[in-house]
PDB file of C-alpha atoms and ligand atoms in Angstrom:
ATOM      1  CA  UNK L1217      17.092  -6.226   6.338  1.00  0.00           C
ATOM      2  CA  UNK L1218      14.014  -4.571   4.825  1.00  0.00           C
ATOM      3  CA  UNK L1219      10.514  -5.697   5.751  1.00  0.00           C
ATOM      4  CA  UNK L1220       8.714  -7.350   2.819  1.00  0.00           C
ATOM      5  CA  UNK L1221       5.428  -5.764   1.728  1.00  0.00           C
ATOM      6  CA  UNK L1222       3.875  -9.240   1.596  1.00  0.00           C
ATOM      7  CA  UNK L1223       5.200 -12.229   3.490  1.00  0.00           C
ATOM      8  CA  UNK L1224       3.375 -15.567   3.405  1.00  0.00           C
ATOM      9  CA  UNK L1225       4.465 -18.320   5.771  1.00  0.00           C
ATOM     10  CA  UNK L1226       3.477 -21.891   5.126  1.00  0.00           C
ATOM     11  CA  UNK L1227      -0.111 -21.093   4.042  1.00  0.00           C
ATOM     12  CA  UNK L1228      -2.587 -23.936   3.933  1.00  0.00           C
ATOM     13  CA  UNK L1229      -6.178 -23.608   2.789  1.00  0.00           C
ATOM     14  CA  UNK L1230      -8.727 -26.388   2.987  1.00  0.00           C
ATOM     15  CA  UNK L1231     -12.259 -25.810   1.704  1.00  0.00           C
ATOM     16  CA  UNK L1232     -14.928 -28.013   3.216  1.00  0.00           C
ATOM     17  CA  UNK L1233     -17.551 -29.153   0.724  1.00  0.00           C
ATOM     18  CA  UNK L1234     -19.995 -31.232   2.784  1.00  0.00           C
ATOM     19  CA  UNK L1235     -18.088 -34.377   3.693  1.00  0.00           C
ATOM     20  CA  UNK L1236     -15.165 -33.723   1.388  1.00  0.00           C
ATOM     21  CA  UNK L1237     -12.163 -31.502   1.927  1.00  0.00           C
ATOM     22  CA  UNK L1238     -10.538 -29.673  -0.961  1.00  0.00           C
ATOM     23  CA  UNK L1239      -6.984 -28.702  -0.202  1.00  0.00           C
ATOM     24  CA  UNK L1240      -6.357 -25.595  -2.308  1.00  0.00           C
ATOM     25  CA  UNK L1241      -3.017 -24.536  -0.751  1.00  0.00           C
ATOM     26  CA  UNK L1242      -0.378 -26.907   0.595  1.00  0.00           C
ATOM     27  CA  UNK L1243       2.242 -24.856   2.401  1.00  0.00           C
ATOM     28  CA  UNK L1244       2.877 -21.699   0.400  1.00  0.00           C
ATOM     29  CA  UNK L1245       5.708 -19.371   1.478  1.00  0.00           C
ATOM     30  CA  UNK L1246       7.157 -16.315  -0.269  1.00  0.00           C
ATOM     31  CA  UNK L1247       8.130 -12.701   0.264  1.00  0.00           C
ATOM     32  CA  UNK L1248       7.466  -9.731  -1.999  1.00  0.00           C
ATOM     33  CA  UNK L1249       9.291  -6.402  -1.656  1.00  0.00           C
ATOM     34  CA  UNK L1250       8.043  -2.884  -2.384  1.00  0.00           C
ATOM     35  CA  UNK L1251       7.935  -1.845  -6.000  1.00  0.00           C
ATOM     36  CA  UNK L1252       8.269  -5.353  -7.428  1.00  0.00           C
ATOM     37  CA  UNK L1253       6.016  -6.891 -10.088  1.00  0.00           C
ATOM     38  CA  UNK L1254       5.523 -10.620  -9.691  1.00  0.00           C
ATOM     39  CA  UNK L1255       3.572 -13.113 -11.730  1.00  0.00           C
ATOM     40  CA  UNK L1256       1.875 -16.114 -10.180  1.00  0.00           C
ATOM     41  CA  UNK L1257       1.748 -18.592 -13.017  1.00  0.00           C
ATOM     42  CA  UNK L1258       0.014 -21.961 -12.934  1.00  0.00           C
ATOM     43  CA  UNK L1259      -2.754 -24.103 -14.428  1.00  0.00           C
ATOM     44  CA  UNK L1260      -6.428 -23.695 -13.635  1.00  0.00           C
ATOM     45  CA  UNK L1261      -7.343 -25.012 -10.171  1.00  0.00           C
ATOM     46  CA  UNK L1262      -3.824 -24.828  -8.684  1.00  0.00           C
ATOM     47  CA  UNK L1263      -4.849 -22.346  -6.000  1.00  0.00           C
ATOM     48  CA  UNK L1264      -3.922 -18.946  -7.479  1.00  0.00           C
ATOM     49  CA  UNK L1265      -7.215 -17.137  -6.753  1.00  0.00           C
ATOM     50  CA  UNK L1266      -7.342 -18.700  -3.282  1.00  0.00           C
ATOM     51  CA  UNK L1267      -3.907 -17.288  -2.518  1.00  0.00           C
ATOM     52  CA  UNK L1268      -4.927 -13.784  -3.684  1.00  0.00           C
ATOM     53  CA  UNK L1269      -8.104 -13.861  -1.567  1.00  0.00           C
ATOM     54  CA  UNK L1270      -6.040 -14.691   1.529  1.00  0.00           C
ATOM     55  CA  UNK L1271      -3.533 -11.882   0.913  1.00  0.00           C
ATOM     56  CA  UNK L1272      -6.464  -9.515   0.319  1.00  0.00           C
ATOM     57  CA  UNK L1273      -7.988 -10.543   3.642  1.00  0.00           C
ATOM     58  CA  UNK L1274     -11.191 -11.698   1.930  1.00  0.00           C
ATOM     59  CA  UNK L1275     -10.792 -15.184   3.442  1.00  0.00           C
ATOM     60  CA  UNK L1276      -8.619 -16.701   6.178  1.00  0.00           C
ATOM     61  CA  UNK L1277      -6.023 -19.474   5.810  1.00  0.00           C
ATOM     62  CA  UNK L1278      -6.589 -22.847   7.495  1.00  0.00           C
ATOM     63  CA  UNK L1279      -2.981 -22.636   8.736  1.00  0.00           C
ATOM     64  CA  UNK L1280       0.004 -20.367   8.207  1.00  0.00           C
ATOM     65  CA  UNK L1281       0.452 -16.624   8.422  1.00  0.00           C
ATOM     66  CA  UNK L1282       0.346 -13.528   6.227  1.00  0.00           C
ATOM     67  CA  UNK L1283       2.259 -10.380   7.113  1.00  0.00           C
ATOM     68  CA  UNK L1284       1.650  -7.081   5.307  1.00  0.00           C
ATOM     69  CA  UNK L1285       4.606  -4.758   5.956  1.00  0.00           C
ATOM     70  CA  UNK L1286       5.245  -6.820   9.057  1.00  0.00           C
ATOM     71  CA  UNK L1287       1.677  -6.765  10.371  1.00  0.00           C
ATOM     72  CA  UNK L1288       0.122 -10.206  10.997  1.00  0.00           C
ATOM     73  CA  UNK L1289      -3.316 -10.304   9.322  1.00  0.00           C
ATOM     74  CA  UNK L1290      -4.506 -12.972  11.751  1.00  0.00           C
ATOM     75  CA  UNK L1291      -4.136 -10.431  14.580  1.00  0.00           C
ATOM     76  CA  UNK L1292      -6.586  -7.970  13.025  1.00  0.00           C
ATOM     77  CA  UNK L1293     -10.199  -7.413  14.057  1.00  0.00           C
ATOM     78  CA  UNK L1294     -12.991  -7.515  11.446  1.00  0.00           C
ATOM     79  CA  UNK L1295     -12.908  -3.695  11.206  1.00  0.00           C
ATOM     80  CA  UNK L1296      -9.141  -3.610  10.831  1.00  0.00           C
ATOM     81  CA  UNK L1297      -9.329  -6.258   8.111  1.00  0.00           C
ATOM     82  CA  UNK L1298     -11.882  -4.159   6.222  1.00  0.00           C
ATOM     83  CA  UNK L1299      -9.486  -1.203   6.485  1.00  0.00           C
ATOM     84  CA  UNK L1300      -6.662  -3.380   5.215  1.00  0.00           C
ATOM     85  CA  UNK L1301      -8.729  -4.280   2.153  1.00  0.00           C
ATOM     86  CA  UNK L1302      -9.833  -0.704   1.486  1.00  0.00           C
ATOM     87  CA  UNK L1303      -6.614   1.208   2.075  1.00  0.00           C
ATOM     88  CA  UNK L1304      -3.749  -1.130   1.323  1.00  0.00           C
ATOM     89  CA  UNK L1305      -5.067  -3.439  -1.372  1.00  0.00           C
ATOM     90  CA  UNK L1306      -6.360  -2.751  -4.860  1.00  0.00           C
ATOM     91  CA  UNK L1307      -8.006  -5.735  -6.565  1.00  0.00           C
ATOM     92  CA  UNK L1308      -8.654  -6.317 -10.245  1.00  0.00           C
ATOM     93  CA  UNK L1309     -10.623  -9.282 -11.544  1.00  0.00           C
ATOM     94  CA  UNK L1310     -11.262 -11.019 -14.862  1.00  0.00           C
ATOM     95  CA  UNK L1311     -14.950  -9.949 -14.807  1.00  0.00           C
ATOM     96  CA  UNK L1312     -14.246  -6.208 -14.174  1.00  0.00           C
ATOM     97  CA  UNK L1313     -16.994  -6.139 -11.485  1.00  0.00           C
ATOM     98  CA  UNK L1314     -18.302  -2.696 -12.492  1.00  0.00           C
ATOM     99  CA  UNK L1315     -21.719  -1.552 -11.278  1.00  0.00           C
ATOM    100  CA  UNK L1316     -23.888  -1.424 -14.387  1.00  0.00           C
ATOM    101  CA  UNK L1317     -26.268   1.283 -13.140  1.00  0.00           C
ATOM    102  CA  UNK L1318     -23.457   3.732 -12.366  1.00  0.00           C
ATOM    103  CA  UNK L1319     -21.493   5.870 -14.834  1.00  0.00           C
ATOM    104  CA  UNK L1320     -17.839   5.269 -15.525  1.00  0.00           C
ATOM    105  CA  UNK L1321     -16.590   8.052 -13.231  1.00  0.00           C
ATOM    106  CA  UNK L1322     -18.989   7.006 -10.443  1.00  0.00           C
ATOM    107  CA  UNK L1323     -17.611   3.460 -10.639  1.00  0.00           C
ATOM    108  CA  UNK L1324     -14.050   4.767 -10.394  1.00  0.00           C
ATOM    109  CA  UNK L1325     -14.976   7.019  -7.453  1.00  0.00           C
ATOM    110  CA  UNK L1326     -16.733   4.267  -5.485  1.00  0.00           C
ATOM    111  CA  UNK L1327     -13.879   3.603  -3.014  1.00  0.00           C
ATOM    112  CA  UNK L1328     -14.078   7.289  -2.032  1.00  0.00           C
ATOM    113  CA  UNK L1329     -17.810   6.987  -1.370  1.00  0.00           C
ATOM    114  CA  UNK L1330     -17.006   4.271   1.179  1.00  0.00           C
ATOM    115  CA  UNK L1331     -14.321   6.550   2.603  1.00  0.00           C
ATOM    116  CA  UNK L1332     -16.924   9.313   3.066  1.00  0.00           C
ATOM    117  CA  UNK L1333     -15.255  11.826   0.690  1.00  0.00           C
ATOM    118  CA  UNK L1334     -17.307  14.758  -0.691  1.00  0.00           C
ATOM    119  CA  UNK L1335     -18.593  14.700  -4.266  1.00  0.00           C
ATOM    120  CA  UNK L1336     -16.228  17.248  -5.797  1.00  0.00           C
ATOM    121  CA  UNK L1337     -13.125  15.539  -4.434  1.00  0.00           C
ATOM    122  CA  UNK L1338     -14.438  12.153  -5.588  1.00  0.00           C
ATOM    123  CA  UNK L1339     -15.040  13.404  -9.088  1.00  0.00           C
ATOM    124  CA  UNK L1340     -11.748  15.266  -9.363  1.00  0.00           C
ATOM    125  CA  UNK L1341      -9.675  12.212  -8.424  1.00  0.00           C
ATOM    126  CA  UNK L1342     -11.771   9.885 -10.581  1.00  0.00           C
ATOM    127  CA  UNK L1343     -11.316  12.163 -13.639  1.00  0.00           C
ATOM    128  CA  UNK L1344      -7.581  12.400 -13.044  1.00  0.00           C
ATOM    129  CA  UNK L1345      -7.313   8.610 -12.917  1.00  0.00           C
ATOM    130  CA  UNK L1346      -9.476   8.222 -16.031  1.00  0.00           C
ATOM    131  CA  UNK L1347      -7.030  10.520 -17.874  1.00  0.00           C
ATOM    132  CA  UNK L1348      -4.263   8.062 -17.080  1.00  0.00           C
ATOM    133  CA  UNK L1349      -5.950   5.493 -19.310  1.00  0.00           C
ATOM    134  CA  UNK L1350      -7.236   8.091 -21.789  1.00  0.00           C
ATOM    135  CA  UNK L1351     -10.828   7.360 -20.799  1.00  0.00           C
ATOM    136  CA  UNK L1352     -11.880  10.797 -19.518  1.00  0.00           C
ATOM    137  CA  UNK L1353     -14.219  11.297 -22.497  1.00  0.00           C
ATOM    138  CA  UNK L1354     -16.195   8.227 -21.392  1.00  0.00           C
ATOM    139  CA  UNK L1355     -16.711   9.517 -17.853  1.00  0.00           C
ATOM    140  CA  UNK L1356     -20.511   9.810 -18.232  1.00  0.00           C
ATOM    141  CA  UNK L1357     -20.999   6.579 -20.156  1.00  0.00           C
ATOM    142  CA  UNK L1358     -22.397   3.422 -18.607  1.00  0.00           C
ATOM    143  CA  UNK L1359     -20.153   0.325 -18.473  1.00  0.00           C
ATOM    144  CA  UNK L1360     -22.363  -1.463 -21.041  1.00  0.00           C
ATOM    145  CA  UNK L1361     -21.464   1.227 -23.600  1.00  0.00           C
ATOM    146  CA  UNK L1362     -17.761   0.299 -23.391  1.00  0.00           C
ATOM    147  CA  UNK L1363     -15.676  -2.498 -24.885  1.00  0.00           C
ATOM    148  CA  UNK L1364     -14.217  -5.141 -22.587  1.00  0.00           C
ATOM    149  CA  UNK L1365     -10.761  -3.549 -22.739  1.00  0.00           C
ATOM    150  CA  UNK L1366     -12.205  -0.150 -21.809  1.00  0.00           C
ATOM    151  CA  UNK L1367     -14.161  -1.694 -18.923  1.00  0.00           C
ATOM    152  CA  UNK L1368     -11.000  -3.313 -17.582  1.00  0.00           C
ATOM    153  CA  UNK L1369      -9.164   0.032 -17.722  1.00  0.00           C
ATOM    154  CA  UNK L1370     -11.996   1.556 -15.664  1.00  0.00           C
ATOM    155  CA  UNK L1371     -11.668  -1.288 -13.139  1.00  0.00           C
ATOM    156  CA  UNK L1372      -7.884  -0.793 -12.967  1.00  0.00           C
ATOM    157  CA  UNK L1373      -8.106   2.921 -12.187  1.00  0.00           C
ATOM    158  CA  UNK L1374     -10.884   2.270  -9.669  1.00  0.00           C
ATOM    159  CA  UNK L1375      -8.415  -0.003  -7.838  1.00  0.00           C
ATOM    160  CA  UNK L1376      -5.998   2.977  -7.636  1.00  0.00           C
ATOM    161  CA  UNK L1377      -8.527   5.342  -6.099  1.00  0.00           C
ATOM    162  CA  UNK L1378      -7.374   4.760  -2.488  1.00  0.00           C
ATOM    163  CA  UNK L1379      -3.731   4.759  -3.461  1.00  0.00           C
ATOM    164  CA  UNK L1380      -3.108   1.150  -2.335  1.00  0.00           C
ATOM    165  CA  UNK L1381       0.293  -0.334  -1.468  1.00  0.00           C
ATOM    166  CA  UNK L1382      -0.433  -3.535  -3.301  1.00  0.00           C
ATOM    167  CA  UNK L1383      -2.327  -4.471  -6.458  1.00  0.00           C
ATOM    168  CA  UNK L1384      -3.663  -8.011  -6.602  1.00  0.00           C
ATOM    169  CA  UNK L1385      -4.725  -8.797 -10.133  1.00  0.00           C
ATOM    170  CA  UNK L1386      -6.539 -12.026 -11.090  1.00  0.00           C
ATOM    171  CA  UNK L1387      -6.483 -13.065 -14.759  1.00  0.00           C
ATOM    172  CA  UNK L1388      -7.130  -9.487 -15.949  1.00  0.00           C
ATOM    173  CA  UNK L1389      -7.250 -10.348 -19.640  1.00  0.00           C
ATOM    174  CA  UNK L1390      -9.320 -13.547 -19.512  1.00  0.00           C
ATOM    175  CA  UNK L1391     -12.310 -11.834 -21.132  1.00  0.00           C
ATOM    176  CA  UNK L1392     -10.395  -9.702 -23.640  1.00  0.00           C
ATOM    177  CA  UNK L1393      -9.267  -9.977 -27.268  1.00  0.00           C
ATOM    178  CA  UNK L1394      -5.500 -10.125 -27.737  1.00  0.00           C
ATOM    179  CA  UNK L1395      -5.099  -6.461 -28.700  1.00  0.00           C
ATOM    180  CA  UNK L1396      -6.960  -5.178 -25.639  1.00  0.00           C
ATOM    181  CA  UNK L1397      -5.175  -7.775 -23.512  1.00  0.00           C
ATOM    182  CA  UNK L1398      -1.767  -6.463 -24.541  1.00  0.00           C
ATOM    183  CA  UNK L1399      -2.835  -2.870 -23.890  1.00  0.00           C
ATOM    184  CA  UNK L1400      -4.034  -3.770 -20.417  1.00  0.00           C
ATOM    185  CA  UNK L1401      -0.848  -5.723 -19.645  1.00  0.00           C
ATOM    186  CA  UNK L1402       1.292  -2.863 -20.933  1.00  0.00           C
ATOM    187  CA  UNK L1403      -0.571  -0.358 -18.745  1.00  0.00           C
ATOM    188  CA  UNK L1404      -0.093  -2.562 -15.681  1.00  0.00           C
ATOM    189  CA  UNK L1405       3.632  -2.791 -16.423  1.00  0.00           C
ATOM    190  CA  UNK L1406       3.881   1.002 -16.635  1.00  0.00           C
ATOM    191  CA  UNK L1407       1.988   1.339 -13.392  1.00  0.00           C
ATOM    192  CA  UNK L1408       4.670  -0.721 -11.712  1.00  0.00           C
ATOM    193  CA  UNK L1409       7.558   1.022 -13.478  1.00  0.00           C
ATOM    194  CA  UNK L1410       6.445   4.611 -13.062  1.00  0.00           C
ATOM    195  CA  UNK L1411       4.482   4.668  -9.828  1.00  0.00           C
ATOM    196  CA  UNK L1412       6.212   1.696  -8.126  1.00  0.00           C
ATOM    197  CA  UNK L1413       3.085  -0.142  -7.120  1.00  0.00           C
ATOM    198  CA  UNK L1414       3.833  -3.603  -5.725  1.00  0.00           C
ATOM    199  CA  UNK L1415       1.987  -5.976  -8.027  1.00  0.00           C
ATOM    200  CA  UNK L1416       1.043  -9.642  -7.772  1.00  0.00           C
ATOM    201  CA  UNK L1417      -0.665 -10.775 -10.994  1.00  0.00           C
ATOM    202  CA  UNK L1418      -2.241 -14.186 -11.464  1.00  0.00           C
ATOM    203  CA  UNK L1419      -2.298 -15.794 -14.886  1.00  0.00           C
ATOM    204  CA  UNK L1420      -2.140 -19.166 -16.627  1.00  0.00           C
ATOM    205  CA  UNK L1421      -0.571 -17.515 -19.722  1.00  0.00           C
ATOM    206  CA  UNK L1422       3.214 -18.016 -19.920  1.00  0.00           C
ATOM    207  CA  UNK L1423       3.429 -15.296 -22.630  1.00  0.00           C
ATOM    208  CA  UNK L1424       2.988 -12.759 -19.837  1.00  0.00           C
ATOM    209  CA  UNK L1425       6.313 -13.643 -18.179  1.00  0.00           C
ATOM    210  CA  UNK L1426       7.935 -10.871 -20.210  1.00  0.00           C
ATOM    211  CA  UNK L1427       5.990  -8.213 -18.282  1.00  0.00           C
ATOM    212  CA  UNK L1428       7.090  -9.077 -14.739  1.00  0.00           C
ATOM    213  CA  UNK L1429      10.342  -9.138 -12.803  1.00  0.00           C
ATOM    214  CA  UNK L1430       9.635 -12.272 -10.848  1.00  0.00           C
ATOM    215  CA  UNK L1431       7.773 -15.438 -11.771  1.00  0.00           C
ATOM    216  CA  UNK L1432       6.343 -17.778  -9.138  1.00  0.00           C
ATOM    217  CA  UNK L1433       5.381 -21.121 -10.654  1.00  0.00           C
ATOM    218  CA  UNK L1434       2.498 -22.798  -8.889  1.00  0.00           C
ATOM    219  CA  UNK L1435       1.039 -26.277  -9.183  1.00  0.00           C
ATOM    220  CA  UNK L1436      -1.338 -28.317  -7.027  1.00  0.00           C
ATOM    221  CA  UNK L1437      -1.417 -25.809  -4.207  1.00  0.00           C
ATOM    222  CA  UNK L1438       2.363 -25.351  -4.018  1.00  0.00           C
ATOM    223  CA  UNK L1439       4.930 -22.915  -5.348  1.00  0.00           C
ATOM    224  CA  UNK L1440       7.364 -25.025  -7.341  1.00  0.00           C
ATOM    225  CA  UNK L1441       9.964 -22.355  -8.047  1.00  0.00           C
ATOM    226  CA  UNK L1442      10.571 -18.632  -8.063  1.00  0.00           C
ATOM    227  CA  UNK L1443      12.613 -17.158 -10.890  1.00  0.00           C
ATOM    228  CA  UNK L1444      14.106 -13.771 -11.466  1.00  0.00           C
ATOM    229  CA  UNK L1445      14.101 -11.366  -8.627  1.00  0.00           C
ATOM    230  CA  UNK L1446      14.753  -7.796  -7.896  1.00  0.00           C
ATOM    231  CA  UNK L1447      16.726  -6.268  -5.097  1.00  0.00           C
ATOM    232  CA  UNK L1448      14.650  -5.352  -2.058  1.00  0.00           C
ATOM    233  CA  UNK L1449      13.247  -1.853  -2.043  1.00  0.00           C
ATOM    234  CA  UNK L1450      15.519   1.169  -2.299  1.00  0.00           C
ATOM    235  CA  UNK L1451      14.900   4.528  -0.751  1.00  0.00           C
ATOM    236  CA  UNK L1452      13.725   5.807  -4.126  1.00  0.00           C
ATOM    237  CA  UNK L1453      11.094   3.107  -4.660  1.00  0.00           C
ATOM    238  CA  UNK L1454       9.782   3.573  -1.125  1.00  0.00           C
ATOM    239  CA  UNK L1455       9.340   7.318  -1.582  1.00  0.00           C
ATOM    240  CA  UNK L1456       7.615   6.834  -4.904  1.00  0.00           C
ATOM    241  CA  UNK L1457       5.341   4.133  -3.552  1.00  0.00           C
ATOM    242  CA  UNK L1458       4.220   6.265  -0.655  1.00  0.00           C
ATOM    243  CA  UNK L1459       1.716   8.269  -2.645  1.00  0.00           C
ATOM    244  CA  UNK L1460       0.108   7.823  -5.991  1.00  0.00           C
ATOM    245  CA  UNK L1461       0.154  11.546  -5.644  1.00  0.00           C
ATOM    246  CA  UNK L1462      -0.940  14.228  -8.035  1.00  0.00           C
ATOM    247  CA  UNK L1463       2.725  14.612  -9.083  1.00  0.00           C
ATOM    248  CA  UNK L1464       3.100  10.897  -9.662  1.00  0.00           C
ATOM    249  CA  UNK L1465      -0.070  10.964 -11.751  1.00  0.00           C
ATOM    250  CA  UNK L1466       1.244  13.851 -13.867  1.00  0.00           C
ATOM    251  CA  UNK L1467       4.340  11.843 -14.743  1.00  0.00           C
ATOM    252  CA  UNK L1468       2.404   8.852 -16.080  1.00  0.00           C
TER     253      UNK L1468
HETATM  254  N1  LIG T1328     -15.063 -21.559  -2.280  1.00  0.00           N
HETATM  255  C1  LIG T1328     -14.597 -22.786  -2.602  1.00  0.00           C
HETATM  256  N2  LIG T1328     -15.139 -23.895  -2.096  1.00  0.00           N
HETATM  257  C2  LIG T1328     -14.647 -25.099  -2.400  1.00  0.00           C
HETATM  258  N3  LIG T1328     -13.595 -25.327  -3.200  1.00  0.00           N
HETATM  259  C3  LIG T1328     -13.007 -24.253  -3.743  1.00  0.00           C
HETATM  260  C4  LIG T1328     -13.461 -22.928  -3.480  1.00  0.00           C
HETATM  261  N4  LIG T1328     -12.668 -22.059  -4.133  1.00  0.00           N
HETATM  262  C5  LIG T1328     -11.758 -22.813  -4.795  1.00  0.00           C
HETATM  263  N5  LIG T1328     -11.949 -24.123  -4.560  1.00  0.00           N
HETATM  264  C6  LIG T1328     -11.131 -25.253  -5.074  1.00  0.00           C
HETATM  265  O1  LIG T1328      -9.798 -25.003  -4.679  1.00  0.00           O
HETATM  266  C7  LIG T1328      -8.881 -25.317  -5.717  1.00  0.00           C
HETATM  267  C8  LIG T1328      -8.096 -24.070  -6.115  1.00  0.00           C
HETATM  268  O2  LIG T1328      -8.998 -23.126  -6.696  1.00  0.00           O
HETATM  269  P1  LIG T1328      -8.569 -21.691  -7.180  1.00  0.00           P
HETATM  270  O3  LIG T1328      -7.827 -21.038  -6.086  1.00  0.00           O
HETATM  271  O4  LIG T1328      -9.753 -20.998  -7.710  1.00  0.00           O
HETATM  272  O5  LIG T1328      -7.532 -22.029  -8.371  1.00  0.00           O
HETATM  273  P2  LIG T1328      -7.059 -21.158  -9.641  1.00  0.00           P
HETATM  274  O6  LIG T1328      -7.369 -19.723  -9.338  1.00  0.00           O
HETATM  275  O7  LIG T1328      -5.598 -21.433  -9.738  1.00  0.00           O
HETATM  276  O8  LIG T1328      -7.798 -21.651 -10.823  1.00  0.00           O
HETATM  277  C9  LIG T1328      -9.731 -25.907  -6.833  1.00  0.00           C
HETATM  278  O9  LIG T1328      -9.745 -27.302  -6.680  1.00  0.00           O
HETATM  279  C10 LIG T1328     -11.098 -25.319  -6.569  1.00  0.00           C
HETATM  280  O10 LIG T1328     -12.094 -26.146  -7.074  1.00  0.00           O
HETATM  281 MG1  LIG T1329      -8.573 -18.424 -10.437  1.00  0.00          MG
END
């Protein structure tokens, strides 16, 4: 049996707000395999963003366990958790989270700054990734000079900079008009299809079911059902997922 890329076991999350407890997750379990694209669909407040932040290692569960390719996140030190976030996870948010004082290519290259890579290598990879979304001509623009859809494309390729195993994407089109939203969703679909990224995308929009292979329905801190499904990873998907290599980039 193959090891899932993400395995969550009976996750509970309780936020303490003064005297009151808010139970955001109530026993969430699922497994995701390499190369699959899953949608986490549910109404506002049901715990979707909380679940992503736990898988990303940004916060810890109150109870339950998360395994990333078999490694228990609760066993990691603070440094190891930071590595987990930087190397294995790419995150994309509704608000893009670009740094306004930096140019487009500098924003994309930021994960390589943290990794201590030299300038030329940073710029080369950032430009290559910008070409993927046909944004290379905006490399020296500032984020404020771009439309929302363009800013989200910049944020998406920034998340690919460190060649992560997993993309965690939270309501990526919440701030976009419908044309830009469809472009962004289509690009994410291609990213899964061609470069075999494992994707978990959070949305409250049921129209997006058509993009993913698996739908996890969530309500009140629980997963109600999981529909669809794809066979666990094959040799081919594993090889392709290993590197978002130069060759893989050329093919996109
Ligand atoms: N940092 C926090 N402190 C307290 N309560 C929170 C916090 N983050 C989320 N919550 C609460 O947890 C529940 C789930 O929130 P969230 O995971 O953001 O849901 P969703 O992303 O599905 O809209 C909500 O009731 C929300 O108010
Ligand atoms: Mg949310």
